[in-house]
Short mmCIF file of C-alpha atoms in Angstrom, two decimals:
data_model
loop_
_atom_site.label_atom_id
_atom_site.label_comp_id
_atom_site.label_asym_id
_atom_site.label_seq_id
_atom_site.Cartn_x
_atom_site.Cartn_y
_atom_site.Cartn_z
CA UNK M 786 -20.02 -5.63 -4.58
CA UNK M 787 -23.67 -4.97 -5.41
CA UNK M 788 -25.05 -6.58 -8.57
CA UNK M 789 -27.35 -4.44 -10.71
CA UNK M 790 -30.12 -6.32 -12.50
CA UNK M 791 -32.68 -5.40 -15.17
CA UNK M 792 -35.56 -7.33 -16.72
CA UNK M 793 -35.33 -6.16 -20.32
CA UNK M 794 -32.18 -4.99 -22.03
CA UNK M 795 -31.61 -4.26 -25.72
CA UNK M 796 -27.88 -4.59 -26.38
CA UNK M 797 -28.20 -2.87 -29.77
CA UNK M 798 -29.99 0.16 -28.28
CA UNK M 799 -29.72 0.41 -24.46
CA UNK M 800 -32.28 2.59 -22.73
CA UNK M 801 -30.64 5.78 -21.48
CA UNK M 802 -33.05 6.25 -18.59
CA UNK M 803 -32.26 2.74 -17.37
CA UNK M 804 -28.52 3.41 -17.58
CA UNK M 805 -29.00 6.75 -15.81
CA UNK M 806 -30.92 5.14 -12.96
CA UNK M 807 -28.23 2.51 -12.48
CA UNK M 808 -25.46 5.14 -12.55
CA UNK M 809 -27.26 7.17 -9.88
CA UNK M 810 -27.54 4.07 -7.69
CA UNK M 811 -23.90 3.25 -8.23
CA UNK M 812 -22.76 6.75 -7.28
CA UNK M 813 -24.15 6.22 -3.79
CA UNK M 814 -21.86 3.20 -3.47
CA UNK M 815 -18.90 5.01 -5.00
CA UNK M 816 -19.00 7.59 -2.19
CA UNK M 817 -18.22 4.78 0.26
CA UNK M 818 -15.39 3.57 -2.00
CA UNK M 819 -13.97 7.08 -2.00
CA UNK M 820 -13.88 6.97 1.81
CA UNK M 821 -12.02 3.65 1.69
CA UNK M 822 -9.49 5.09 -0.74
CA UNK M 823 -9.05 8.10 1.53
CA UNK M 824 -8.21 5.80 4.44
CA UNK M 825 -5.59 4.02 2.35
CA UNK M 826 -4.06 7.40 1.46
CA UNK M 827 -3.82 8.34 5.15
CA UNK M 828 -6.82 10.69 5.42
CA UNK M 829 -8.64 9.35 8.48
CA UNK M 830 -11.46 10.59 10.68
CA UNK M 831 -9.00 11.88 13.28
CA UNK M 832 -8.10 14.73 10.92
CA UNK M 833 -11.48 16.39 11.58
CA UNK M 834 -11.28 16.10 15.38
CA UNK M 835 -11.90 19.30 17.33
CA UNK M 836 -10.95 20.05 20.96
CA UNK M 837 -11.47 23.01 23.28
CA UNK M 838 -9.49 26.20 22.75
CA UNK M 839 -5.77 25.95 23.58
CA UNK M 840 -6.06 22.25 24.38
CA UNK M 841 -3.47 20.08 22.62
CA UNK M 842 -5.02 18.59 19.49
CA UNK M 843 -2.48 16.30 17.88
CA UNK M 844 -3.88 14.27 15.01
CA UNK M 845 -1.81 11.12 14.75
CA UNK M 846 -2.63 8.77 11.87
CA UNK M 847 -1.38 5.20 11.97
CA UNK M 848 -2.14 3.89 8.48
CA UNK M 849 -3.33 0.36 9.23
CA UNK M 850 -5.40 0.43 6.03
CA UNK M 851 -2.27 0.74 3.88
CA UNK M 852 -0.45 -1.97 5.83
CA UNK M 853 -3.34 -4.41 5.48
CA UNK M 854 -3.88 -3.85 1.75
CA UNK M 855 -0.20 -3.80 0.85
CA UNK M 856 0.45 -6.99 2.81
CA UNK M 857 -2.57 -8.87 1.46
CA UNK M 858 -1.91 -7.73 -2.11
CA UNK M 859 1.78 -8.56 -1.98
CA UNK M 860 1.10 -12.02 -0.59
CA UNK M 861 -1.49 -12.70 -3.28
CA UNK M 862 -0.18 -11.01 -6.43
CA UNK M 863 3.49 -10.11 -6.02
CA UNK M 864 4.45 -13.11 -8.16
CA UNK M 865 3.08 -13.24 -11.74
CA UNK M 866 0.37 -15.78 -12.52
CA UNK M 867 1.54 -18.71 -14.64
CA UNK M 868 -0.54 -20.88 -16.98
CA UNK M 869 -0.47 -24.51 -18.10
CA UNK M 870 -2.66 -26.55 -20.44
CA UNK M 871 -3.89 -29.80 -18.91
CA UNK M 872 -4.75 -31.06 -22.40
CA UNK M 873 -1.16 -30.76 -23.53
CA UNK M 874 -1.90 -28.12 -26.16
CA UNK M 875 0.41 -25.33 -27.24
CA UNK M 876 -0.59 -22.11 -25.47
CA UNK M 877 2.42 -20.10 -26.61
CA UNK M 878 0.31 -17.69 -28.75
CA UNK M 879 -1.86 -16.95 -25.72
CA UNK M 880 1.11 -16.36 -23.41
CA UNK M 881 2.69 -14.07 -26.00
CA UNK M 882 -0.57 -12.13 -26.31
CA UNK M 883 -0.67 -11.81 -22.51
CA UNK M 884 2.89 -10.49 -22.49
CA UNK M 885 2.10 -7.89 -25.16
CA UNK M 886 -0.95 -6.79 -23.15
CA UNK M 887 1.11 -6.53 -19.91
CA UNK M 888 -1.42 -8.59 -17.99
CA UNK M 889 0.98 -8.98 -15.04
CA UNK M 890 0.74 -5.26 -14.30
CA UNK M 891 -3.05 -5.32 -14.64
CA UNK M 892 -3.29 -8.34 -12.32
CA UNK M 893 -1.35 -6.44 -9.64
CA UNK M 894 -3.62 -3.39 -10.06
CA UNK M 895 -6.73 -5.57 -9.90
CA UNK M 896 -5.54 -7.30 -6.73
CA UNK M 897 -4.79 -3.97 -5.09
CA UNK M 898 -8.14 -2.42 -5.95
CA UNK M 899 -10.09 -5.52 -4.93
CA UNK M 900 -8.34 -5.47 -1.55
CA UNK M 901 -9.15 -1.80 -1.13
CA UNK M 902 -12.69 -1.54 -2.49
CA UNK M 903 -13.91 -5.13 -2.41
CA UNK M 904 -14.05 -5.43 -6.21
CA UNK M 905 -11.94 -4.66 -9.26
CA UNK M 906 -12.84 -4.27 -12.92
CA UNK M 907 -10.86 -4.87 -16.09
CA UNK M 908 -11.50 -3.78 -19.66
CA UNK M 909 -10.40 -6.02 -22.56
CA UNK M 910 -10.30 -4.19 -25.89
CA UNK M 911 -8.61 -4.10 -29.25
CA UNK M 912 -6.37 -1.06 -29.55
CA UNK M 913 -7.47 1.27 -32.32
CA UNK M 914 -5.54 0.61 -35.51
CA UNK M 915 -3.84 -2.48 -34.06
CA UNK M 916 -4.64 -6.18 -34.28
CA UNK M 917 -3.79 -6.86 -30.64
CA UNK M 918 -5.87 -7.06 -27.49
CA UNK M 919 -5.08 -4.81 -24.55
CA UNK M 920 -6.25 -4.91 -20.95
CA UNK M 921 -6.47 -2.14 -18.40
CA UNK M 922 -7.78 -1.75 -14.88
CA UNK M 923 -10.93 0.36 -14.52
CA UNK M 924 -11.67 2.44 -11.42
CA UNK M 925 -14.24 0.61 -9.30
CA UNK M 926 -15.82 3.95 -8.36
CA UNK M 927 -16.95 4.41 -11.96
CA UNK M 928 -17.62 0.86 -13.16
CA UNK M 929 -20.31 -1.77 -12.70
CA UNK M 930 -21.87 -4.74 -14.46
CA UNK M 931 -25.53 -5.32 -15.35
CA UNK M 932 -27.03 -8.82 -14.98
CA UNK M 933 -30.36 -10.34 -15.92
CA UNK M 934 -32.84 -11.50 -13.29
CA UNK M 935 -32.47 -15.22 -13.97
CA UNK M 936 -30.93 -17.65 -11.51
CA UNK M 937 -27.81 -17.83 -13.73
CA UNK M 938 -27.33 -14.05 -13.42
CA UNK M 939 -26.07 -13.76 -16.97
CA UNK M 940 -24.03 -10.68 -17.80
CA UNK M 941 -25.87 -8.19 -19.99
CA UNK M 942 -23.52 -5.22 -20.07
CA UNK M 943 -20.67 -3.44 -18.39
CA UNK M 944 -20.73 0.32 -17.78
CA UNK M 945 -17.78 2.65 -17.27
CA UNK M 946 -18.78 6.31 -16.82
CA UNK M 947 -17.36 9.76 -16.15
CA UNK M 948 -19.18 12.59 -14.42
CA UNK M 949 -18.96 16.03 -16.04
CA UNK M 950 -20.34 19.12 -14.29
CA UNK M 951 -21.31 22.22 -16.27
CA UNK M 952 -21.21 24.93 -13.60
CA UNK M 953 -22.30 27.65 -16.01
CA UNK M 954 -25.59 25.92 -16.85
CA UNK M 955 -25.77 24.01 -13.53
CA UNK M 956 -25.99 20.77 -15.46
CA UNK M 957 -24.53 17.31 -14.85
CA UNK M 958 -24.02 14.79 -17.58
CA UNK M 959 -22.47 11.33 -17.77
CA UNK M 960 -20.20 10.13 -20.54
CA UNK M 961 -20.67 6.37 -20.39
CA UNK M 962 -19.11 3.46 -22.24
CA UNK M 963 -21.67 0.65 -22.32
CA UNK M 964 -20.24 -2.70 -23.41
CA UNK M 965 -22.48 -5.64 -24.31
CA UNK M 966 -21.60 -9.09 -25.65
CA UNK M 967 -21.34 -7.71 -29.20
CA UNK M 968 -21.37 -3.91 -29.13
CA UNK M 969 -19.64 -0.95 -27.55
CA UNK M 970 -21.79 2.18 -27.10
CA UNK M 971 -20.35 5.62 -26.35
CA UNK M 972 -23.28 7.60 -24.98
CA UNK M 973 -23.96 10.94 -23.30
CA UNK M 974 -26.66 11.03 -20.64
CA UNK M 975 -28.05 14.20 -19.05
CA UNK M 976 -28.86 13.97 -15.34
CA UNK M 977 -32.64 14.25 -14.98
CA UNK M 978 -35.72 12.23 -15.81
CA UNK M 979 -37.58 14.99 -17.65
CA UNK M 980 -34.85 16.12 -20.02
CA UNK M 981 -34.49 15.26 -23.69
CA UNK M 982 -31.51 12.98 -24.11
CA UNK M 983 -29.07 13.78 -26.93
CA UNK M 984 -28.62 11.37 -29.81
CA UNK M 985 -25.49 9.25 -29.99
CA UNK M 986 -23.45 7.73 -32.77
CA UNK M 987 -23.70 4.18 -34.01
CA UNK M 988 -22.28 1.40 -31.81
CA UNK M 989 -19.26 -0.58 -32.93
CA UNK M 990 -18.75 -4.33 -32.77
CA UNK M 991 -15.90 -5.84 -30.78
CA UNK M 992 -16.12 -9.57 -31.81
CA UNK M 993 -15.09 -10.89 -28.38
CA UNK M 994 -18.35 -12.77 -27.83
CA UNK M 995 -18.74 -11.66 -24.18
CA UNK M 996 -19.08 -8.46 -22.18
CA UNK M 997 -15.48 -7.15 -22.35
CA UNK M 998 -15.55 -5.78 -18.80
CA UNK M 999 -14.50 -8.36 -16.20
CA UNK M 1000 -15.39 -8.13 -12.51
CA UNK M 1001 -13.06 -9.54 -9.84
CA UNK M 1002 -14.63 -9.86 -6.41
CA UNK M 1003 -12.43 -9.82 -3.31
CA UNK M 1004 -14.69 -12.33 -1.56
CA UNK M 1005 -18.27 -13.56 -1.54
CA UNK M 1006 -19.72 -10.25 -0.31
CA UNK M 1007 -17.32 -7.98 -2.17
CA UNK M 1008 -15.89 -6.50 1.05
CA UNK M 1009 -12.50 -4.80 1.17
CA UNK M 1010 -9.78 -6.15 3.42
CA UNK M 1011 -10.00 -3.25 5.91
CA UNK M 1012 -13.53 -2.07 5.21
CA UNK M 1013 -14.99 -3.51 8.42
CA UNK M 1014 -12.03 -2.36 10.53
CA UNK M 1015 -12.56 1.39 10.16
CA UNK M 1016 -13.90 1.79 13.76
CA UNK M 1017 -10.87 -0.05 15.18
CA UNK M 1018 -8.50 2.08 13.09
CA UNK M 1019 -10.25 5.23 14.33
CA UNK M 1020 -9.98 4.03 17.93
CA UNK M 1021 -6.26 3.36 17.52
CA UNK M 1022 -5.69 6.82 16.01
CA UNK M 1023 -7.64 8.46 18.86
CA UNK M 1024 -5.65 6.56 21.48
CA UNK M 1025 -2.31 7.50 19.96
CA UNK M 1026 -3.36 11.13 19.48
CA UNK M 1027 -4.50 11.40 23.12
CA UNK M 1028 -1.25 9.78 24.20
CA UNK M 1029 0.69 12.56 22.50
CA UNK M 1030 -1.74 15.13 23.92
CA UNK M 1031 -1.15 13.81 27.45
CA UNK M 1032 2.60 14.06 27.01
CA UNK M 1033 2.19 17.62 25.77
CA UNK M 1034 0.03 18.42 28.80
CA UNK M 1035 2.71 16.90 31.02
CA UNK M 1036 5.35 19.11 29.43
CA UNK M 1037 3.10 22.16 29.74
CA UNK M 1038 2.99 21.92 33.56
CA UNK M 1039 1.42 24.73 35.59
CA UNK M 1040 3.49 26.58 38.21
CA UNK M 1041 1.49 27.27 41.40
CA UNK M 1042 2.66 30.14 43.66
CA UNK M 1043 1.32 30.40 47.22
CA UNK M 1044 1.09 33.48 49.44
CA UNK M 1045 2.22 36.20 47.03
CA UNK M 1046 1.80 37.71 43.58
CA UNK M 1047 4.47 38.26 41.01
CA UNK M 1048 2.91 41.66 40.22
CA UNK M 1049 2.72 44.54 42.71
CA UNK M 1050 -0.52 45.81 41.20
CA UNK M 1051 -3.48 43.72 42.47
CA UNK M 1052 -5.82 44.87 39.69
CA UNK M 1053 -3.19 44.05 37.12
CA UNK M 1054 -2.74 40.63 38.67
CA UNK M 1055 -6.48 39.92 38.52
CA UNK M 1056 -6.78 41.09 34.94
CA UNK M 1057 -3.84 38.99 33.87
CA UNK M 1058 -4.68 35.82 35.83
CA UNK M 1059 -6.40 34.10 32.95
CA UNK M 1060 -3.79 35.26 30.50
CA UNK M 1061 -1.01 33.95 32.76
CA UNK M 1062 -2.74 30.61 33.18
CA UNK M 1063 -3.31 30.27 29.45
CA UNK M 1064 0.01 31.50 28.12
CA UNK M 1065 2.49 31.18 30.97
CA UNK M 1066 1.00 28.13 32.75
CA UNK M 1067 1.05 30.15 35.98
CA UNK M 1068 -1.51 29.96 38.83
CA UNK M 1069 -1.25 32.28 41.89
CA UNK M 1070 -2.86 31.87 45.33
CA UNK M 1071 -1.94 35.07 47.22
CA UNK M 1072 -4.30 34.47 50.16
CA UNK M 1073 -2.50 31.38 51.44
CA UNK M 1074 -0.56 32.02 54.67
CA UNK M 1075 2.60 30.17 53.76
CA UNK M 1076 4.64 31.02 50.71
CA UNK M 1077 5.94 28.50 48.22
CA UNK M 1078 5.76 27.15 44.70
CA UNK M 1079 5.20 23.77 43.07
CA UNK M 1080 4.40 22.27 39.68
CA UNK M 1081 0.95 20.89 38.86
CA UNK M 1082 1.29 18.03 36.36
CA UNK M 1083 -0.95 15.31 34.94
CA UNK M 1084 -0.21 11.76 35.93
CA UNK M 1085 0.52 9.56 32.90
CA UNK M 1086 -0.64 5.95 32.93
CA UNK M 1087 1.76 4.69 30.29
CA UNK M 1088 1.32 1.05 31.24
CA UNK M 1089 -2.45 1.18 30.79
CA UNK M 1090 -2.14 3.00 27.47
CA UNK M 1091 0.46 0.49 26.27
CA UNK M 1092 -1.79 -2.44 27.12
CA UNK M 1093 -4.75 -0.86 25.32
CA UNK M 1094 -2.62 0.00 22.29
CA UNK M 1095 -1.38 -3.57 21.92
CA UNK M 1096 -4.92 -4.93 22.38
CA UNK M 1097 -6.38 -2.74 19.62
CA UNK M 1098 -3.46 -3.49 17.28
CA UNK M 1099 -3.88 -7.20 17.90
CA UNK M 1100 -7.60 -6.99 17.14
CA UNK M 1101 -6.93 -5.11 13.89
CA UNK M 1102 -4.43 -7.69 12.67
CA UNK M 1103 -6.55 -10.61 13.84
CA UNK M 1104 -9.71 -9.40 12.12
CA UNK M 1105 -7.79 -8.50 8.94
CA UNK M 1106 -6.18 -11.99 8.83
CA UNK M 1107 -2.81 -10.24 8.41
CA UNK M 1108 0.23 -11.24 10.49
CA UNK M 1109 2.59 -8.79 12.13
CA UNK M 1110 5.81 -9.34 10.19
CA UNK M 1111 7.76 -7.33 12.75
CA UNK M 1112 7.06 -10.07 15.28
CA UNK M 1113 10.07 -12.08 16.46
CA UNK M 1114 8.43 -15.28 15.25
CA UNK M 1115 9.23 -14.19 11.69
CA UNK M 1116 12.98 -14.35 12.32
CA UNK M 1117 15.25 -15.36 9.48
CA UNK M 1118 15.90 -18.77 10.99
CA UNK M 1119 12.21 -19.70 11.30
CA UNK M 1120 11.21 -22.87 9.48
CA UNK M 1121 8.83 -22.89 6.55
CA UNK M 1122 6.20 -24.65 8.63
CA UNK M 1123 6.42 -22.00 11.36
CA UNK M 1124 6.02 -19.18 8.86
CA UNK M 1125 3.15 -20.99 7.14
CA UNK M 1126 1.35 -21.42 10.47
CA UNK M 1127 1.69 -17.72 11.24
CA UNK M 1128 0.24 -16.93 7.80
CA UNK M 1129 -2.55 -19.52 8.03
CA UNK M 1130 -5.43 -17.02 8.27
CA UNK M 1131 -3.92 -14.89 5.50
CA UNK M 1132 -3.61 -18.04 3.40
CA UNK M 1133 -7.28 -18.85 3.90
CA UNK M 1134 -8.32 -15.34 2.88
CA UNK M 1135 -5.99 -15.49 -0.13
CA UNK M 1136 -7.47 -18.81 -1.24
CA UNK M 1137 -10.84 -17.04 -1.37
CA UNK M 1138 -9.31 -14.26 -3.47
CA UNK M 1139 -7.86 -16.90 -5.79
CA UNK M 1140 -11.19 -18.60 -6.28
CA UNK M 1141 -12.96 -15.43 -7.40
CA UNK M 1142 -10.00 -14.12 -9.39
CA UNK M 1143 -9.68 -17.43 -11.26
CA UNK M 1144 -13.30 -17.04 -12.37
CA UNK M 1145 -12.45 -13.71 -14.00
CA UNK M 1146 -9.28 -15.12 -15.53
CA UNK M 1147 -11.28 -17.82 -17.30
CA UNK M 1148 -13.33 -15.12 -18.98
CA UNK M 1149 -10.17 -13.24 -19.98
CA UNK M 1150 -8.66 -16.42 -21.43
CA UNK M 1151 -11.82 -17.15 -23.43
CA UNK M 1152 -11.86 -13.70 -25.00
CA UNK M 1153 -8.16 -13.79 -25.85
CA UNK M 1154 -8.48 -17.26 -27.39
CA UNK M 1155 -11.51 -16.17 -29.39
CA UNK M 1156 -9.62 -13.13 -30.69
CA UNK M 1157 -6.59 -15.27 -31.56
CA UNK M 1158 -8.95 -17.53 -33.51
CA UNK M 1159 -9.83 -14.55 -35.72
CA UNK M 1160 -6.11 -14.45 -36.59
CA UNK M 1161 -6.05 -18.21 -37.36
CA UNK M 1162 -4.18 -18.97 -34.12
CA UNK M 1163 -6.17 -21.74 -32.51
CA UNK M 1164 -5.87 -22.14 -28.73
CA UNK M 1165 -8.37 -24.20 -26.74
CA UNK M 1166 -9.28 -22.30 -23.55
CA UNK M 1167 -10.94 -25.23 -21.79
CA UNK M 1168 -7.81 -26.89 -20.39
CA UNK M 1169 -5.84 -23.76 -19.48
CA UNK M 1170 -5.24 -23.50 -15.73
CA UNK M 1171 -3.81 -20.42 -13.94
CA UNK M 1172 -1.34 -20.99 -11.09
CA UNK M 1173 -0.77 -18.56 -8.22
CA UNK M 1174 2.49 -18.41 -6.25
CA UNK M 1175 2.92 -16.96 -2.76
CA UNK M 1176 5.40 -14.17 -2.13
CA UNK M 1177 7.09 -15.65 0.93
CA UNK M 1178 10.72 -16.55 1.62
CA UNK M 1179 11.31 -20.19 0.76
CA UNK M 1180 13.93 -22.68 1.85
CA UNK M 1181 15.21 -23.72 -1.58
CA UNK M 1182 17.44 -26.46 -0.13
CA UNK M 1183 14.51 -28.00 1.71
CA UNK M 1184 12.31 -27.79 -1.40
CA UNK M 1185 15.01 -29.37 -3.54
CA UNK M 1186 15.33 -32.23 -1.06
CA UNK M 1187 11.59 -32.85 -1.24
CA UNK M 1188 11.69 -32.79 -5.05
CA UNK M 1189 14.58 -35.27 -5.08
CA UNK M 1190 12.73 -37.58 -2.69
CA UNK M 1191 9.59 -37.58 -4.84
CA UNK M 1192 11.44 -38.09 -8.10
CA UNK M 1193 9.96 -41.06 -9.94
CA UNK M 1194 6.79 -40.96 -7.84
CA UNK M 1195 5.39 -37.63 -9.10
CA UNK M 1196 5.42 -36.24 -12.64
CA UNK M 1197 8.38 -34.12 -13.69
CA UNK M 1198 6.18 -31.12 -14.40
CA UNK M 1199 4.66 -31.23 -10.90
CA UNK M 1200 8.10 -31.45 -9.33
CA UNK M 1201 9.42 -28.52 -11.33
CA UNK M 1202 6.40 -26.43 -10.34
CA UNK M 1203 7.54 -26.69 -6.71
CA UNK M 1204 10.83 -24.91 -7.44
CA UNK M 1205 10.38 -21.12 -7.02
CA UNK M 1206 13.04 -20.24 -9.61
CA UNK M 1207 11.37 -22.25 -12.41
CA UNK M 1208 8.82 -19.99 -14.11
CA UNK M 1209 7.86 -22.26 -17.04
CA UNK M 1210 7.94 -26.00 -16.22
CA UNK M 1211 7.17 -27.00 -19.82
CA UNK M 1212 10.09 -24.97 -21.17
CA UNK M 1213 12.33 -26.45 -18.48
CA UNK M 1214 11.32 -30.02 -19.44
CA UNK M 1215 12.06 -29.23 -23.07
CA UNK M 1216 15.47 -27.84 -22.14
CA UNK M 1217 16.25 -30.97 -20.09
CA UNK M 1218 15.40 -33.20 -23.06
CA UNK M 1219 17.63 -31.16 -25.35
CA UNK M 1220 20.50 -31.40 -22.88
CA UNK M 1221 19.99 -35.15 -22.55
CA UNK M 1222 20.23 -35.57 -26.33
CA UNK M 1223 23.49 -33.60 -26.42
CA UNK M 1224 25.05 -35.57 -23.57
CA UNK M 1225 23.99 -38.94 -24.98
CA UNK M 1226 25.51 -38.29 -28.41
CA UNK M 1227 28.80 -40.27 -28.52
CA UNK M 1228 32.02 -38.99 -29.97
CA UNK M 1229 32.83 -40.20 -33.48
CA UNK M 1230 36.04 -42.21 -32.92
CA UNK M 1231 36.39 -43.82 -36.34
CA UNK M 1232 36.13 -42.78 -39.94
CA UNK M 1233 32.90 -44.69 -40.54
CA UNK M 1234 30.80 -42.78 -37.90
CA UNK M 1235 29.68 -45.97 -36.23
CA UNK M 1236 28.44 -44.09 -33.17
CA UNK M 1237 25.80 -42.14 -35.09
CA UNK M 1238 23.32 -45.01 -34.86
CA UNK M 1239 23.15 -44.63 -31.08
CA UNK M 1240 22.04 -40.97 -31.13
CA UNK M 1241 18.57 -41.64 -29.56
#
């Protein structure tokens, strides 16, 4: 993920030529993102492979890119993110606002796009005519942030643009939404440094206090999960395609005939020799003294191909930090420790994703809390902590035994957080207290209600 920086930026009136220059630079990067998306969709380099005329040219695509992204995304974001307040405050208004904005769906989309392109972007906005915030994922191929040149790299603006081509006038223009800390600009920019730019309408305020476009990096360098594995994926596709080609060559064996011709006419036999070899897989040697026939076939080294195939596949999985879940070590009776060890590299990579995603979540929480404050719903964002849960099979009995062992030594909230079926530990604690009150209330056995004094 490349960061775009500028020295001077007027948020009330952004310079169109500056925005145009940044868009042109970003489009060079977006071409590479388009290639990454094509690999995820199964359109690989092998599709353009050319071979000699009549030679088998199978184009086998093994979509490792999809496997890597789907596995990494599912492990990281299959379970919704939960939130707690370390200060003990009531964050119910925030959680309700998140539910109305369907942030769980956006989180899944962000995780997927960050895995694919190395970065994801999210737009926080107030729906027109409604007093609620909404969030949506923005395509990384058309979105970027602008930072200042200071060591803090403060955000100046976020840009989301569309490219419109006018074929009749051979003109390209960009319809860009430029979001600053206070304003949203809808501007039209003509492609070209010597053209007169059209005037735009007045900007509108959004009252969120920060740039409402959030960037989520996949890692420190903003690299996609399979971005550096494209050569290995291409090599695997080539190997598998050639394997099928070799089998087809083996099936299309050539029949060699010695000492005679199938045709009585010699001239006809000469004229049709190439045609017979090409279409009928027939090769004649009439000058040989002895007569006979045999098949000419290619020898297949299946063992060597199998070894090479497994080696490339192992390298792909190893460099992607993704385990092979079809491996026997992931059997249903494997212990939690064994599964965790197999997923150790994936866990490390996911921890990195968490760290950068949590940074974006803090910005989202601040903007939502600030907007709730405009509605007189006060929520302090400082103590709110997001929690990520792994999408792996868990041994509930083993976890329950651990929780029971630690009871009285660890807080009740921490223990409840370990149970995969408890989504809201605070609500569960409240429910337990209510049940305890009901069970402790004694039955009224006399007319005076003497037991009422022992209610609490």
